[in-house]
Amino acid sequence: MVVGLEMEAHAARPSLTLSVSAMTGALTLKNAAKPADGFKEVCLSVQCEDVLVQMGLKDRSAVFVGPFSCSADLEAHWCRHSGSSAPDSPGPPRVLIDMNGGLLQVFWGQQQFNCLSEIQEQLQNYWNQMSRTEAESNEKPLLSTPPPTPHPAQSEHSSDDLRTGIFQYIQDSACQKLPSPHEVVFWREMDESPGVMLWRYPQPRVITFLRITPVPFNTTDDPDISTADVGDALQVSAALVLQVSDALVLQVNAALAS
């Protein structure tokens, strides 16, 4: 049996050849008591005669390793041992390896070094080219895959939904929390901030029409508001703030008169 590796693209054509004059092997399997448990014992025996490794560079060949003869026996037993994780589970098998061989000769010189260097360089270039090709193929979209069809967004129209909608009013919110969807939250007037009314929709909305209905002011219940100095007309400053996006906020200032 001969197995050869030759770099045809290189001018020196470096090669590596492994030859065996004779090889015999035997595999023995023993099943466990229960079929679901798999195998109980696996034995593998391999014998090789006249193993020889040769190198070639520029039509010149040289021996690298051998010739030599060897044999190897491998036994795997599924039983309890020191590496078992649990008493009721054998875990990984216990493996016994027995290798025998004759005199192993290794020849090393300038030709062997040059041949191994050329083979290593060619293999490295091949793997780098394969990696770049795979990366480029992953970046390019498949031509057979059609582009996804965008689904048209469903529009929802509502009118006067702050009064007639499903909004829940939360008054006297001392913690000044932001409203959840379908909530109207009122912040009480503090020393450093005026009273605020906030509401939130479950999705982005576009305001097409805005109407402010006059709200009567009951000045008798609030001692901080007095009409003695302002006369018959009482004006309360107000501001309408619309958050269009995370980076754009519109504010409209107005004065409400009683």
XYZ file of C-alpha atoms in Angstrom:
258
model
C 0.000 0.000 0.000
C 1.383 3.406 -1.040
C 0.018 6.829 -0.099
C 1.603 9.850 -1.792
C 1.335 13.626 -1.350
C 2.818 15.789 -4.118
C 2.636 19.556 -4.626
C 2.117 19.778 -8.389
C 1.759 23.574 -8.418
C 5.286 24.058 -7.047
C 8.232 24.145 -9.446
C 10.310 21.758 -7.306
C 7.311 19.373 -6.904
C 7.986 18.388 -3.252
C 6.414 15.064 -2.313
C 5.903 12.816 0.691
C 5.318 9.069 0.252
C 4.252 6.459 2.815
C 4.518 2.792 1.842
C 3.725 -0.456 3.701
C 4.600 -3.894 2.315
C 2.026 -5.740 4.415
C -0.641 -4.764 6.901
C -3.131 -6.917 8.810
C -5.828 -5.887 11.233
C -8.490 -7.485 13.407
C -11.475 -5.891 15.129
C -13.443 -7.652 17.860
C -16.681 -6.283 19.345
C -18.516 -7.615 22.389
C -22.027 -6.409 23.084
C -23.260 -5.553 26.553
C -25.937 -7.545 28.369
C -28.573 -4.993 27.312
C -28.719 -3.886 23.656
C -29.356 -0.305 24.751
C -26.020 -0.197 26.594
C -24.022 -0.600 23.352
C -20.690 -2.398 23.425
C -18.986 -3.876 26.447
C -15.537 -4.410 24.916
C -13.772 -3.351 21.702
C -10.417 -4.816 20.656
C -8.359 -3.655 17.668
C -5.095 -5.222 16.525
C -2.942 -3.833 13.671
C 0.377 -5.160 12.312
C 2.479 -3.347 9.692
C 5.550 -4.613 7.854
C 8.279 -2.538 6.220
C 6.854 0.907 6.903
C 8.838 3.449 4.869
C 8.492 7.256 4.573
C 10.266 8.925 1.649
C 10.620 12.517 0.488
C 11.070 13.867 -3.019
C 12.317 17.224 -4.255
C 13.259 18.086 -7.861
C 13.007 14.460 -9.033
C 15.292 13.335 -6.218
C 14.034 11.058 -3.433
C 15.457 10.403 0.005
C 14.444 8.193 2.919
C 12.972 10.023 5.898
C 11.840 7.229 8.265
C 12.294 3.444 8.133
C 11.893 0.873 7.015
C 10.560 -0.679 10.213
C 7.859 -3.090 11.405
C 5.417 -2.481 14.223
C 2.250 -3.766 15.839
C -0.390 -2.075 18.004
C -3.145 -3.519 20.182
C -5.967 -1.358 21.506
C -8.558 -2.536 24.030
C -11.500 -0.475 25.288
C -13.548 -1.824 28.222
C -16.765 -0.180 29.423
C -16.539 -0.921 33.132
C -16.207 0.926 36.427
C -12.773 2.408 37.044
C -11.098 5.360 38.764
C -12.399 7.788 36.125
C -16.081 6.793 36.457
C -18.286 9.757 37.356
C -21.137 7.826 39.022
C -21.450 4.379 40.591
C -24.308 3.348 38.308
C -22.701 4.799 35.131
C -19.405 3.442 33.776
C -18.642 6.694 31.960
C -15.705 6.732 29.522
C -14.131 3.372 28.707
C -10.846 2.146 30.115
C -8.378 2.121 27.222
C -5.269 -0.049 27.053
C -2.732 0.489 24.238
C 0.201 -1.854 23.596
C 2.683 -0.894 20.860
C 5.696 -2.912 19.737
C 8.253 -2.033 17.090
C 11.716 -2.717 15.877
C 14.545 -0.320 15.168
C 13.233 3.071 14.074
C 15.655 4.991 11.861
C 15.145 8.682 11.105
C 17.234 10.351 8.387
C 17.543 14.118 8.607
C 19.463 16.377 6.319
C 19.232 19.458 4.129
C 17.030 17.745 1.539
C 14.555 16.541 4.168
C 14.435 20.003 5.719
C 13.862 21.747 2.381
C 11.155 19.276 1.386
C 9.236 19.637 4.663
C 9.533 23.447 4.504
C 8.106 23.553 0.963
C 5.246 21.211 1.843
C 4.410 23.203 4.982
C 4.411 26.473 3.003
C 2.189 25.069 0.260
C -0.310 23.654 2.752
C -0.416 26.955 4.637
C -1.120 28.889 1.442
C -3.835 26.411 0.479
C -5.628 26.719 3.820
C -5.386 30.528 3.741
C -6.907 30.600 0.252
C -9.701 28.264 1.330
C -10.443 30.462 4.358
C -10.648 33.621 2.207
C -12.890 31.900 -0.320
C -15.226 30.690 2.406
C -15.354 34.145 3.995
C -16.180 35.794 0.646
C -18.902 33.240 -0.095
C -20.509 33.924 3.285
C -20.542 37.676 2.645
C -22.182 37.443 -0.788
C -25.982 36.890 -0.765
C -27.340 33.837 -2.497
C -28.736 34.634 -5.945
C -31.440 32.024 -5.640
C -32.870 33.559 -2.476
C -35.466 36.204 -3.363
C -35.400 39.417 -1.360
C -37.954 39.576 1.438
C -41.186 41.280 0.471
C -41.890 44.213 2.780
C -45.288 44.055 4.385
C -47.224 47.303 4.253
C -47.635 48.916 7.647
C -51.193 48.966 8.935
C -52.394 52.481 9.719
C -54.768 53.196 12.591
C -56.828 56.364 12.797
C -58.308 57.670 16.021
C -60.080 60.843 17.086
C -60.420 62.354 20.542
C -58.916 59.185 21.994
C -57.667 60.888 25.164
C -61.268 61.272 26.331
C -63.113 58.521 24.490
C -60.305 55.971 24.128
C -59.068 53.227 26.413
C -56.605 55.451 28.269
C -56.269 55.035 32.003
C -55.855 58.226 34.031
C -53.290 58.231 36.847
C -53.461 61.336 39.038
C -51.303 62.604 41.897
C -48.230 60.756 40.651
C -45.582 61.863 43.146
C -42.824 59.636 41.779
C -42.961 61.308 38.328
C -42.802 58.086 36.379
C -43.241 57.915 32.619
C -46.570 56.603 31.392
C -46.991 53.138 29.988
C -48.934 52.544 26.755
C -52.576 53.662 27.052
C -51.891 55.663 30.213
C -52.306 59.366 31.032
C -50.127 60.453 33.951
C -50.364 63.779 35.783
C -47.332 65.116 37.621
C -48.132 67.383 40.526
C -46.737 70.896 40.567
C -43.514 71.114 42.546
C -41.313 74.025 43.584
C -38.971 73.654 40.627
C -41.288 72.117 38.015
C -44.812 72.904 36.895
C -47.623 70.431 36.612
C -47.302 68.070 33.647
C -49.718 65.827 31.757
C -48.167 62.954 29.805
C -49.715 60.228 27.673
C -48.281 57.430 25.584
C -49.485 55.390 22.620
C -48.399 51.777 22.087
C -46.920 52.690 18.682
C -45.612 55.839 16.948
C -48.347 58.284 15.951
C -48.633 61.278 13.588
C -50.685 64.211 14.862
C -52.898 65.538 12.060
C -55.134 67.867 14.079
C -54.871 69.405 17.548
C -57.676 71.166 19.410
C -57.294 72.527 22.946
C -60.610 72.695 24.806
C -60.894 75.469 27.439
C -60.581 74.148 30.976
C -62.197 76.067 33.849
C -59.863 77.043 36.675
C -61.141 76.819 40.223
C -59.036 79.475 41.960
C -60.886 79.289 45.271
C -59.380 75.892 46.138
C -55.788 76.923 45.491
C -54.453 79.629 47.846
C -51.409 80.163 45.591
C -53.597 81.584 42.805
C -55.077 84.984 43.527
C -57.080 87.164 41.119
C -56.708 90.327 43.143
C -53.512 91.418 41.389
C -54.293 90.275 37.846
C -57.839 91.570 37.528
C -60.627 89.707 35.802
C -58.362 87.852 33.355
C -56.207 85.054 34.768
C -53.483 83.711 32.525
C -51.673 80.432 33.075
C -48.563 79.694 31.016
C -48.531 76.282 29.333
C -46.241 74.377 26.976
C -47.019 71.529 24.582
C -44.024 69.208 24.070
C -44.089 66.632 21.243
C -41.354 64.006 21.113
C -41.019 63.272 17.398
C -38.027 60.966 17.803
C -35.212 60.211 20.231
C -33.251 63.177 18.905
C -36.031 65.682 18.014
C -38.377 67.312 20.518
C -40.809 70.102 19.618
C -42.124 72.519 22.223
C -44.959 75.061 21.753
C -45.491 77.705 24.427
C -48.902 79.273 25.009
C -50.891 81.210 27.596
C -54.297 79.994 28.715
C -56.753 82.644 29.911
C -59.650 82.091 32.246
